[in-house]
Amino acid sequence: MLGVVLSLAVLRPAGSAWAQGNGPGVRGARAAALGNASVALGGDVWSMGNNVAGLGEVQRPTVGFYGENRYFSTALNVAALNLALPLGRPPAAATGPAATMPGAEGGSDAPAPRPWARHGVVGLEAQRFGGQLYNETRVGVGYGYRFGQISLGGRVDVLQVSIEGLGSRRVALGTLGGQIEVLPRRLSFGVALYNISQTKLASYQDERVPTVLKAGLAYRPGAQVLLLVEAEKDVERDANFKVGLEYRPVPVLAARLGLASLTEQASAGIGVQAGAFQIDYAAAFQQALGFSQHLSVSKAWGK
């Protein structure tokens, strides 16, 4: 019976999910504003969910809170608390002034080393979706490591699905991710595989946690513009193609737009950096189901 209800809970009317559906979901309002074209993004606390390999670029301890209200329904709320902890100081050669000035090293035009954590970055996440009748709770731990132009990462989650009156089911699953700077500071490629073990959730109709493959590019034609394209494929559903645009008129302010084909959803948002705080907001519209709102706030410590 649990499997029957789980099947109903993840139905996708008009191409959009009513429920979280045990999938990778969205992390951070920045990704939400960009149509969730986020697999090639890195360097923030939300990399824990978007592509764990991107954790390797986090330079300071950071904590973040993310909230989502989907279609103005409290039964579809999402809340997540994330933490990223760099391990070890970066190499001395990457911490001086030259590290922030492309071409400063030896008078060449090659990008100077950047201060990645010497021993990688550990990420922690606690997330909850749903209401009293149906909810999903997720606790995960991940690790990302950057070496040269390549970042690799992995995470393990414990996912619990609960339905009032029918009980709950708890399973473990794993995710792997990778990123590479094809052109330093210009073009990046990212890929992630969610639920590599194809974990079974219920015996009814062999109900499993979705296995999802994501791959995408992030391109910077200039210092102010970021373009993103991504393809996402659930092994049991059609592919979802996503595009995103981010424009920064000044370093502390960003405007964003995004589109997703399978969900037929358009999104937009803004981001503001206020000292050690990063505040992002996004709104998404799906013609059949209406508006969703996303808010994320993160704070970093140290230099």
PDB file of C-alpha atoms in Angstrom:
ATOM      1  CA  MET A   1       0.000   0.000   0.000  1.00  0.00           C
ATOM      2  CA  LEU A   2       2.901   2.349   0.746  1.00  0.00           C
ATOM      3  CA  GLY A   3       4.122   1.886  -2.809  1.00  0.00           C
ATOM      4  CA  VAL A   4       0.685   2.811  -4.220  1.00  0.00           C
ATOM      5  CA  VAL A   5       0.628   6.115  -2.343  1.00  0.00           C
ATOM      6  CA  LEU A   6       4.236   6.864  -3.252  1.00  0.00           C
ATOM      7  CA  SER A   7       3.367   6.363  -6.898  1.00  0.00           C
ATOM      8  CA  LEU A   8       0.476   8.811  -6.599  1.00  0.00           C
ATOM      9  CA  ALA A   9       2.639  11.285  -4.685  1.00  0.00           C
ATOM     10  CA  VAL A  10       5.108  11.702  -7.526  1.00  0.00           C
ATOM     11  CA  LEU A  11       2.626  12.126 -10.375  1.00  0.00           C
ATOM     12  CA  ARG A  12       3.538  15.093 -12.575  1.00  0.00           C
ATOM     13  CA  PRO A  13       0.453  16.787 -13.965  1.00  0.00           C
ATOM     14  CA  ALA A  14       1.118  19.249 -16.795  1.00  0.00           C
ATOM     15  CA  GLY A  15       4.763  18.163 -16.796  1.00  0.00           C
ATOM     16  CA  SER A  16       5.502  19.457 -13.278  1.00  0.00           C
ATOM     17  CA  ALA A  17       5.910  17.547 -10.056  1.00  0.00           C
ATOM     18  CA  TRP A  18       3.324  17.855  -7.336  1.00  0.00           C
ATOM     19  CA  ALA A  19       5.795  16.439  -4.856  1.00  0.00           C
ATOM     20  CA  GLN A  20       9.535  16.276  -4.349  1.00  0.00           C
ATOM     21  CA  GLY A  21       9.429  12.759  -5.802  1.00  0.00           C
ATOM     22  CA  ASN A  22      12.593  11.674  -3.923  1.00  0.00           C
ATOM     23  CA  GLY A  23      14.670  13.250  -6.698  1.00  0.00           C
ATOM     24  CA  PRO A  24      17.649  15.622  -6.417  1.00  0.00           C
ATOM     25  CA  GLY A  25      15.385  18.697  -6.246  1.00  0.00           C
ATOM     26  CA  VAL A  26      16.541  22.329  -6.149  1.00  0.00           C
ATOM     27  CA  ARG A  27      19.126  23.842  -3.813  1.00  0.00           C
ATOM     28  CA  GLY A  28      19.315  27.597  -3.385  1.00  0.00           C
ATOM     29  CA  ALA A  29      17.292  30.415  -4.936  1.00  0.00           C
ATOM     30  CA  ARG A  30      20.134  31.163  -7.358  1.00  0.00           C
ATOM     31  CA  ALA A  31      19.717  27.759  -9.004  1.00  0.00           C
ATOM     32  CA  ALA A  32      15.925  28.125  -8.924  1.00  0.00           C
ATOM     33  CA  ALA A  33      16.110  31.455 -10.788  1.00  0.00           C
ATOM     34  CA  LEU A  34      18.353  29.878 -13.429  1.00  0.00           C
ATOM     35  CA  GLY A  35      15.837  27.142 -14.264  1.00  0.00           C
ATOM     36  CA  ASN A  36      17.865  24.837 -11.988  1.00  0.00           C
ATOM     37  CA  ALA A  37      20.604  24.695 -14.625  1.00  0.00           C
ATOM     38  CA  SER A  38      23.127  24.298 -11.823  1.00  0.00           C
ATOM     39  CA  VAL A  39      25.256  21.196 -12.436  1.00  0.00           C
ATOM     40  CA  ALA A  40      28.185  23.305 -13.749  1.00  0.00           C
ATOM     41  CA  LEU A  41      28.034  25.805 -10.860  1.00  0.00           C
ATOM     42  CA  GLY A  42      30.427  25.564  -7.926  1.00  0.00           C
ATOM     43  CA  GLY A  43      31.914  27.447  -5.035  1.00  0.00           C
ATOM     44  CA  ASP A  44      28.884  27.906  -2.783  1.00  0.00           C
ATOM     45  CA  VAL A  45      27.206  25.968   0.011  1.00  0.00           C
ATOM     46  CA  TRP A  46      24.366  24.884  -2.339  1.00  0.00           C
ATOM     47  CA  SER A  47      26.814  22.800  -4.375  1.00  0.00           C
ATOM     48  CA  MET A  48      26.066  20.096  -1.819  1.00  0.00           C
ATOM     49  CA  GLY A  49      22.791  19.479  -3.649  1.00  0.00           C
ATOM     50  CA  ASN A  50      23.356  20.910  -7.140  1.00  0.00           C
ATOM     51  CA  ASN A  51      26.647  19.112  -7.851  1.00  0.00           C
ATOM     52  CA  VAL A  52      28.671  17.909  -4.879  1.00  0.00           C
ATOM     53  CA  ALA A  53      31.904  18.307  -6.890  1.00  0.00           C
ATOM     54  CA  GLY A  54      31.405  22.090  -6.691  1.00  0.00           C
ATOM     55  CA  LEU A  55      32.029  21.927  -2.934  1.00  0.00           C
ATOM     56  CA  GLY A  56      35.733  21.720  -3.745  1.00  0.00           C
ATOM     57  CA  GLU A  57      35.680  25.423  -4.711  1.00  0.00           C
ATOM     58  CA  VAL A  58      34.251  26.653  -1.391  1.00  0.00           C
ATOM     59  CA  GLN A  59      36.948  28.764   0.265  1.00  0.00           C
ATOM     60  CA  ARG A  60      35.379  29.682   3.622  1.00  0.00           C
ATOM     61  CA  PRO A  61      33.165  27.906   6.173  1.00  0.00           C
ATOM     62  CA  THR A  62      29.597  28.666   5.114  1.00  0.00           C
ATOM     63  CA  VAL A  63      26.129  27.939   6.440  1.00  0.00           C
ATOM     64  CA  GLY A  64      22.958  28.431   4.408  1.00  0.00           C
ATOM     65  CA  PHE A  65      19.178  28.165   4.739  1.00  0.00           C
ATOM     66  CA  TYR A  66      16.875  27.517   1.779  1.00  0.00           C
ATOM     67  CA  GLY A  67      13.090  27.683   1.707  1.00  0.00           C
ATOM     68  CA  GLU A  68      10.645  26.984  -1.117  1.00  0.00           C
ATOM     69  CA  ASN A  69       6.882  27.451  -1.287  1.00  0.00           C
ATOM     70  CA  ARG A  70       5.498  25.602  -4.284  1.00  0.00           C
ATOM     71  CA  TYR A  71       2.235  26.793  -5.857  1.00  0.00           C
ATOM     72  CA  PHE A  72       1.222  28.554  -2.607  1.00  0.00           C
ATOM     73  CA  SER A  73       0.575  25.187  -0.939  1.00  0.00           C
ATOM     74  CA  THR A  74       1.965  24.534   2.536  1.00  0.00           C
ATOM     75  CA  ALA A  75       1.852  20.801   1.780  1.00  0.00           C
ATOM     76  CA  LEU A  76       4.583  21.339  -0.849  1.00  0.00           C
ATOM     77  CA  ASN A  77       7.001  23.425   1.227  1.00  0.00           C
ATOM     78  CA  VAL A  78      10.726  22.653   1.177  1.00  0.00           C
ATOM     79  CA  ALA A  79      13.252  23.679   3.837  1.00  0.00           C
ATOM     80  CA  ALA A  80      16.974  22.879   3.859  1.00  0.00           C
ATOM     81  CA  LEU A  81      19.934  23.706   6.092  1.00  0.00           C
ATOM     82  CA  ASN A  82      23.386  23.296   4.519  1.00  0.00           C
ATOM     83  CA  LEU A  83      26.932  23.578   5.854  1.00  0.00           C
ATOM     84  CA  ALA A  84      30.264  23.608   3.984  1.00  0.00           C
ATOM     85  CA  LEU A  85      33.577  23.220   5.859  1.00  0.00           C
ATOM     86  CA  PRO A  86      36.902  23.606   3.988  1.00  0.00           C
ATOM     87  CA  LEU A  87      39.635  21.355   5.375  1.00  0.00           C
ATOM     88  CA  GLY A  88      43.138  22.798   5.676  1.00  0.00           C
ATOM     89  CA  ARG A  89      44.592  26.072   4.486  1.00  0.00           C
ATOM     90  CA  PRO A  90      45.230  26.592   0.760  1.00  0.00           C
ATOM     91  CA  PRO A  91      48.844  26.373  -0.491  1.00  0.00           C
ATOM     92  CA  ALA A  92      50.862  29.514   0.283  1.00  0.00           C
ATOM     93  CA  ALA A  93      51.329  30.275  -3.427  1.00  0.00           C
ATOM     94  CA  ALA A  94      47.559  30.636  -3.830  1.00  0.00           C
ATOM     95  CA  THR A  95      46.903  33.033  -0.943  1.00  0.00           C
ATOM     96  CA  GLY A  96      48.862  36.103  -1.948  1.00  0.00           C
ATOM     97  CA  PRO A  97      47.746  39.058  -4.089  1.00  0.00           C
ATOM     98  CA  ALA A  98      48.735  37.271  -7.293  1.00  0.00           C
ATOM     99  CA  ALA A  99      46.073  34.658  -6.655  1.00  0.00           C
ATOM    100  CA  THR A 100      43.356  37.170  -7.446  1.00  0.00           C
ATOM    101  CA  MET A 101      44.994  38.720 -10.521  1.00  0.00           C
ATOM    102  CA  PRO A 102      44.902  36.709 -13.759  1.00  0.00           C
ATOM    103  CA  GLY A 103      48.172  37.035 -15.624  1.00  0.00           C
ATOM    104  CA  ALA A 104      50.075  38.406 -12.618  1.00  0.00           C
ATOM    105  CA  GLU A 105      52.206  35.320 -12.181  1.00  0.00           C
ATOM    106  CA  GLY A 106      55.453  35.622 -14.120  1.00  0.00           C
ATOM    107  CA  GLY A 107      53.987  38.286 -16.400  1.00  0.00           C
ATOM    108  CA  SER A 108      52.036  35.669 -18.426  1.00  0.00           C
ATOM    109  CA  ASP A 109      48.368  35.674 -19.377  1.00  0.00           C
ATOM    110  CA  ALA A 110      47.693  32.339 -17.641  1.00  0.00           C
ATOM    111  CA  PRO A 111      45.313  32.412 -14.666  1.00  0.00           C
ATOM    112  CA  ALA A 112      47.074  32.462 -11.301  1.00  0.00           C
ATOM    113  CA  PRO A 113      46.466  29.679  -8.746  1.00  0.00           C
ATOM    114  CA  ARG A 114      43.339  30.069  -6.659  1.00  0.00           C
ATOM    115  CA  PRO A 115      42.971  29.309  -2.939  1.00  0.00           C
ATOM    116  CA  TRP A 116      41.181  25.951  -2.917  1.00  0.00           C
ATOM    117  CA  ALA A 117      41.158  24.141   0.432  1.00  0.00           C
ATOM    118  CA  ARG A 118      44.203  21.873   0.693  1.00  0.00           C
ATOM    119  CA  HIS A 119      42.267  18.835   1.900  1.00  0.00           C
ATOM    120  CA  GLY A 120      38.937  19.420   0.191  1.00  0.00           C
ATOM    121  CA  VAL A 121      35.561  20.487   1.584  1.00  0.00           C
ATOM    122  CA  VAL A 122      33.032  18.565   3.659  1.00  0.00           C
ATOM    123  CA  GLY A 123      29.326  19.328   3.221  1.00  0.00           C
ATOM    124  CA  LEU A 124      26.351  18.538   5.460  1.00  0.00           C
ATOM    125  CA  GLU A 125      22.666  18.867   4.638  1.00  0.00           C
ATOM    126  CA  ALA A 126      19.321  18.431   6.393  1.00  0.00           C
ATOM    127  CA  GLN A 127      16.205  18.828   4.239  1.00  0.00           C
ATOM    128  CA  ARG A 128      12.459  18.358   4.650  1.00  0.00           C
ATOM    129  CA  PHE A 129       9.683  18.390   2.076  1.00  0.00           C
ATOM    130  CA  GLY A 130       5.929  18.114   2.516  1.00  0.00           C
ATOM    131  CA  GLY A 131       3.352  18.383   5.297  1.00  0.00           C
ATOM    132  CA  GLN A 132       1.632  16.177   7.815  1.00  0.00           C
ATOM    133  CA  LEU A 133       0.044  13.743   5.376  1.00  0.00           C
ATOM    134  CA  TYR A 134       3.107  13.148   3.220  1.00  0.00           C
ATOM    135  CA  ASN A 135       6.690  14.241   3.821  1.00  0.00           C
ATOM    136  CA  GLU A 136      10.268  13.428   2.929  1.00  0.00           C
ATOM    137  CA  THR A 137      13.233  13.976   5.244  1.00  0.00           C
ATOM    138  CA  ARG A 138      16.801  13.823   3.993  1.00  0.00           C
ATOM    139  CA  VAL A 139      20.130  13.944   5.839  1.00  0.00           C
ATOM    140  CA  GLY A 140      23.300  13.900   3.746  1.00  0.00           C
ATOM    141  CA  VAL A 141      27.051  14.183   4.041  1.00  0.00           C
ATOM    142  CA  GLY A 142      29.297  14.994   1.072  1.00  0.00           C
ATOM    143  CA  TYR A 143      32.876  15.743   0.101  1.00  0.00           C
ATOM    144  CA  GLY A 144      34.338  17.734  -2.775  1.00  0.00           C
ATOM    145  CA  TYR A 145      37.979  18.093  -3.811  1.00  0.00           C
ATOM    146  CA  ARG A 146      39.549  20.451  -6.341  1.00  0.00           C
ATOM    147  CA  PHE A 147      42.877  19.696  -8.038  1.00  0.00           C
ATOM    148  CA  GLY A 148      44.063  21.779 -10.963  1.00  0.00           C
ATOM    149  CA  GLN A 149      41.118  22.391 -13.287  1.00  0.00           C
ATOM    150  CA  ILE A 150      39.137  19.358 -12.081  1.00  0.00           C
ATOM    151  CA  SER A 151      36.707  18.924  -9.177  1.00  0.00           C
ATOM    152  CA  LEU A 152      35.323  15.592  -7.976  1.00  0.00           C
ATOM    153  CA  GLY A 153      32.819  14.839  -5.245  1.00  0.00           C
ATOM    154  CA  GLY A 154      30.438  12.335  -3.706  1.00  0.00           C
ATOM    155  CA  ARG A 155      27.681  12.271  -1.122  1.00  0.00           C
ATOM    156  CA  VAL A 156      25.616   9.751   0.820  1.00  0.00           C
ATOM    157  CA  ASP A 157      22.022  10.423   1.871  1.00  0.00           C
ATOM    158  CA  VAL A 158      19.594   8.809   4.260  1.00  0.00           C
ATOM    159  CA  LEU A 159      16.099   9.464   2.871  1.00  0.00           C
ATOM    160  CA  GLN A 160      12.924   8.855   4.854  1.00  0.00           C
ATOM    161  CA  VAL A 161       9.479   8.926   3.236  1.00  0.00           C
ATOM    162  CA  SER A 162       6.485   9.106   5.608  1.00  0.00           C
ATOM    163  CA  ILE A 163       2.749   8.855   4.932  1.00  0.00           C
ATOM    164  CA  GLU A 164       0.267   9.432   7.738  1.00  0.00           C
ATOM    165  CA  GLY A 165      -1.488   6.230   8.667  1.00  0.00           C
ATOM    166  CA  LEU A 166       0.792   4.036   6.544  1.00  0.00           C
ATOM    167  CA  GLY A 167       4.145   4.489   8.244  1.00  0.00           C
ATOM    168  CA  SER A 168       7.515   5.343   6.767  1.00  0.00           C
ATOM    169  CA  ARG A 169      10.384   3.872   4.802  1.00  0.00           C
ATOM    170  CA  ARG A 170      14.043   4.794   5.244  1.00  0.00           C
ATOM    171  CA  VAL A 171      16.725   4.118   2.593  1.00  0.00           C
ATOM    172  CA  ALA A 172      20.308   5.124   1.797  1.00  0.00           C
ATOM    173  CA  LEU A 173      21.557   6.325  -1.581  1.00  0.00           C
ATOM    174  CA  GLY A 174      24.670   7.780  -3.150  1.00  0.00           C
ATOM    175  CA  THR A 175      25.506  10.563  -5.620  1.00  0.00           C
ATOM    176  CA  LEU A 176      28.663  11.314  -7.626  1.00  0.00           C
ATOM    177  CA  GLY A 177      29.668  14.513  -9.399  1.00  0.00           C
ATOM    178  CA  GLY A 178      32.462  16.000 -11.467  1.00  0.00           C
ATOM    179  CA  GLN A 179      33.396  19.368 -12.976  1.00  0.00           C
ATOM    180  CA  ILE A 180      36.179  20.562 -15.236  1.00  0.00           C
ATOM    181  CA  GLU A 181      37.258  24.006 -16.381  1.00  0.00           C
ATOM    182  CA  VAL A 182      37.592  23.485 -20.116  1.00  0.00           C
ATOM    183  CA  LEU A 183      38.725  27.104 -20.511  1.00  0.00           C
ATOM    184  CA  PRO A 184      39.936  28.546 -17.178  1.00  0.00           C
ATOM    185  CA  ARG A 185      37.454  31.088 -15.765  1.00  0.00           C
ATOM    186  CA  ARG A 186      35.567  31.009 -19.059  1.00  0.00           C
ATOM    187  CA  LEU A 187      33.959  27.610 -19.799  1.00  0.00           C
ATOM    188  CA  SER A 188      33.117  24.815 -17.337  1.00  0.00           C
ATOM    189  CA  PHE A 189      31.481  21.422 -17.772  1.00  0.00           C
ATOM    190  CA  GLY A 190      29.664  19.571 -15.002  1.00  0.00           C
ATOM    191  CA  VAL A 191      28.061  16.156 -14.640  1.00  0.00           C
ATOM    192  CA  ALA A 192      26.283  14.455 -11.730  1.00  0.00           C
ATOM    193  CA  LEU A 193      24.605  11.086 -11.187  1.00  0.00           C
ATOM    194  CA  TYR A 194      21.968  10.945  -8.447  1.00  0.00           C
ATOM    195  CA  ASN A 195      21.148   7.596  -6.777  1.00  0.00           C
ATOM    196  CA  ILE A 196      23.857   5.524  -8.416  1.00  0.00           C
ATOM    197  CA  SER A 197      22.645   2.398  -6.589  1.00  0.00           C
ATOM    198  CA  GLN A 198      19.041   2.648  -7.939  1.00  0.00           C
ATOM    199  CA  THR A 199      17.804   2.181  -4.373  1.00  0.00           C
ATOM    200  CA  LYS A 200      14.436   0.442  -3.991  1.00  0.00           C
ATOM    201  CA  LEU A 201      11.808   2.339  -1.971  1.00  0.00           C
ATOM    202  CA  ALA A 202       8.905  -0.147  -1.995  1.00  0.00           C
ATOM    203  CA  SER A 203       8.185  -3.623  -3.360  1.00  0.00           C
ATOM    204  CA  TYR A 204       4.954  -2.560  -5.069  1.00  0.00           C
ATOM    205  CA  GLN A 205       5.699  -2.251  -8.802  1.00  0.00           C
ATOM    206  CA  ASP A 206       9.411  -2.222  -7.901  1.00  0.00           C
ATOM    207  CA  GLU A 207       9.149   1.394  -6.678  1.00  0.00           C
ATOM    208  CA  ARG A 208      12.621   3.002  -6.630  1.00  0.00           C
ATOM    209  CA  VAL A 209      14.165   6.341  -5.811  1.00  0.00           C
ATOM    210  CA  PRO A 210      14.700   8.107  -9.175  1.00  0.00           C
ATOM    211  CA  THR A 211      18.088   7.723 -10.816  1.00  0.00           C
ATOM    212  CA  VAL A 212      18.921  11.027 -12.483  1.00  0.00           C
ATOM    213  CA  LEU A 213      21.836  12.022 -14.721  1.00  0.00           C
ATOM    214  CA  LYS A 214      22.621  15.726 -15.233  1.00  0.00           C
ATOM    215  CA  ALA A 215      25.190  17.310 -17.545  1.00  0.00           C
ATOM    216  CA  GLY A 216      25.710  20.942 -18.460  1.00  0.00           C
ATOM    217  CA  LEU A 217      27.940  23.862 -19.386  1.00  0.00           C
ATOM    218  CA  ALA A 218      28.615  27.245 -17.787  1.00  0.00           C
ATOM    219  CA  TYR A 219      30.067  29.914 -20.079  1.00  0.00           C
ATOM    220  CA  ARG A 220      31.288  33.409 -19.178  1.00  0.00           C
ATOM    221  CA  PRO A 221      31.581  35.615 -22.290  1.00  0.00           C
ATOM    222  CA  GLY A 222      32.584  38.471 -19.974  1.00  0.00           C
ATOM    223  CA  ALA A 223      32.972  39.347 -16.309  1.00  0.00           C
ATOM    224  CA  GLN A 224      29.314  40.365 -15.956  1.00  0.00           C
ATOM    225  CA  VAL A 225      27.491  37.581 -17.814  1.00  0.00           C
ATOM    226  CA  LEU A 226      27.068  33.865 -17.113  1.00  0.00           C
ATOM    227  CA  LEU A 227      25.236  31.534 -19.540  1.00  0.00           C
ATOM    228  CA  LEU A 228      24.127  28.025 -18.538  1.00  0.00           C
ATOM    229  CA  VAL A 229      22.720  25.061 -20.452  1.00  0.00           C
ATOM    230  CA  GLU A 230      21.878  21.686 -18.960  1.00  0.00           C
ATOM    231  CA  ALA A 231      20.210  18.377 -19.800  1.00  0.00           C
ATOM    232  CA  GLU A 232      18.651  16.249 -17.055  1.00  0.00           C
ATOM    233  CA  LYS A 233      17.462  12.685 -17.619  1.00  0.00           C
ATOM    234  CA  ASP A 234      15.496  10.578 -15.166  1.00  0.00           C
ATOM    235  CA  VAL A 235      15.852   6.980 -16.351  1.00  0.00           C
ATOM    236  CA  GLU A 236      12.032   6.620 -16.343  1.00  0.00           C
ATOM    237  CA  ARG A 237      11.060  10.025 -17.793  1.00  0.00           C
ATOM    238  CA  ASP A 238      11.714  12.274 -20.761  1.00  0.00           C
ATOM    239  CA  ALA A 239      14.777  14.528 -20.763  1.00  0.00           C
ATOM    240  CA  ASN A 240      14.500  18.007 -19.270  1.00  0.00           C
ATOM    241  CA  PHE A 241      16.476  20.762 -21.025  1.00  0.00           C
ATOM    242  CA  LYS A 242      17.265  23.896 -19.014  1.00  0.00           C
ATOM    243  CA  VAL A 243      18.875  27.247 -19.743  1.00  0.00           C
ATOM    244  CA  GLY A 244      19.861  30.092 -17.439  1.00  0.00           C
ATOM    245  CA  LEU A 245      21.253  33.620 -17.688  1.00  0.00           C
ATOM    246  CA  GLU A 246      22.907  35.609 -14.915  1.00  0.00           C
ATOM    247  CA  TYR A 247      23.871  39.275 -15.278  1.00  0.00           C
ATOM    248  CA  ARG A 248      25.923  41.199 -12.697  1.00  0.00           C
ATOM    249  CA  PRO A 249      25.882  44.974 -13.320  1.00  0.00           C
ATOM    250  CA  VAL A 250      28.027  45.302 -10.163  1.00  0.00           C
ATOM    251  CA  PRO A 251      29.793  42.515  -8.218  1.00  0.00           C
ATOM    252  CA  VAL A 252      27.314  42.562  -5.318  1.00  0.00           C
ATOM    253  CA  LEU A 253      24.114  42.402  -7.401  1.00  0.00           C
ATOM    254  CA  ALA A 254      22.857  39.750  -9.829  1.00  0.00           C
ATOM    255  CA  ALA A 255      19.745  39.415 -12.017  1.00  0.00           C
ATOM    256  CA  ARG A 256      18.765  35.961 -13.300  1.00  0.00           C
ATOM    257  CA  LEU A 257      16.418  34.244 -15.767  1.00  0.00           C
ATOM    258  CA  GLY A 258      15.752  30.571 -16.491  1.00  0.00           C
ATOM    259  CA  LEU A 259      13.646  28.149 -18.537  1.00  0.00           C
ATOM    260  CA  ALA A 260      12.989  24.403 -18.233  1.00  0.00           C
ATOM    261  CA  SER A 261      11.420  22.404 -21.079  1.00  0.00           C
ATOM    262  CA  LEU A 262       9.899  19.338 -19.387  1.00  0.00           C
ATOM    263  CA  THR A 263       8.277  21.248 -16.547  1.00  0.00           C
ATOM    264  CA  GLU A 264       7.332  24.098 -18.929  1.00  0.00           C
ATOM    265  CA  GLN A 265       8.486  26.505 -16.250  1.00  0.00           C
ATOM    266  CA  ALA A 266       9.951  30.010 -16.468  1.00  0.00           C
ATOM    267  CA  SER A 267      11.854  31.599 -13.587  1.00  0.00           C
ATOM    268  CA  ALA A 268      13.517  34.846 -12.581  1.00  0.00           C
ATOM    269  CA  GLY A 269      15.303  36.185  -9.537  1.00  0.00           C
ATOM    270  CA  ILE A 270      17.849  38.482  -7.948  1.00  0.00           C
ATOM    271  CA  GLY A 271      20.853  38.066  -5.687  1.00  0.00           C
ATOM    272  CA  VAL A 272      22.469  40.509  -3.284  1.00  0.00           C
ATOM    273  CA  GLN A 273      25.746  40.188  -1.422  1.00  0.00           C
ATOM    274  CA  ALA A 274      25.814  42.128   1.862  1.00  0.00           C
ATOM    275  CA  GLY A 275      29.198  41.644   3.491  1.00  0.00           C
ATOM    276  CA  ALA A 276      29.481  38.003   4.550  1.00  0.00           C
ATOM    277  CA  PHE A 277      25.806  37.368   3.687  1.00  0.00           C
ATOM    278  CA  GLN A 278      24.484  36.203   0.316  1.00  0.00           C
ATOM    279  CA  ILE A 279      20.722  36.663  -0.148  1.00  0.00           C
ATOM    280  CA  ASP A 280      18.903  35.239  -3.167  1.00  0.00           C
ATOM    281  CA  TYR A 281      15.252  35.240  -4.212  1.00  0.00           C
ATOM    282  CA  ALA A 282      13.527  33.543  -7.145  1.00  0.00           C
ATOM    283  CA  ALA A 283       9.996  33.170  -8.497  1.00  0.00           C
ATOM    284  CA  ALA A 284       8.970  30.467 -10.969  1.00  0.00           C
ATOM    285  CA  PHE A 285       5.778  30.174 -13.010  1.00  0.00           C
ATOM    286  CA  GLN A 286       4.147  27.039 -14.392  1.00  0.00           C
ATOM    287  CA  GLN A 287       1.065  27.724 -16.517  1.00  0.00           C
ATOM    288  CA  ALA A 288      -1.116  24.932 -15.129  1.00  0.00           C
ATOM    289  CA  LEU A 289      -0.050  25.107 -11.476  1.00  0.00           C
ATOM    290  CA  GLY A 290       0.955  28.726 -10.853  1.00  0.00           C
ATOM    291  CA  PHE A 291       3.784  30.370  -8.945  1.00  0.00           C
ATOM    292  CA  SER A 292       6.532  29.035  -6.708  1.00  0.00           C
ATOM    293  CA  GLN A 293       8.799  31.161  -4.515  1.00  0.00           C
ATOM    294  CA  HIS A 294      12.361  30.453  -3.395  1.00  0.00           C
ATOM    295  CA  LEU A 295      14.545  32.195  -0.803  1.00  0.00           C
ATOM    296  CA  SER A 296      18.055  31.353   0.340  1.00  0.00           C
ATOM    297  CA  VAL A 297      20.389  33.078   2.782  1.00  0.00           C
ATOM    298  CA  SER A 298      23.984  32.050   3.448  1.00  0.00           C
ATOM    299  CA  LYS A 299      26.797  33.407   5.607  1.00  0.00           C
ATOM    300  CA  ALA A 300      30.532  32.783   5.327  1.00  0.00           C
ATOM    301  CA  TRP A 301      33.213  33.194   8.004  1.00  0.00           C
ATOM    302  CA  GLY A 302      36.923  33.971   7.879  1.00  0.00           C
ATOM    303  CA  LYS A 303      39.121  35.471   5.178  1.00  0.00           C
TER     304      LYS A 303
END
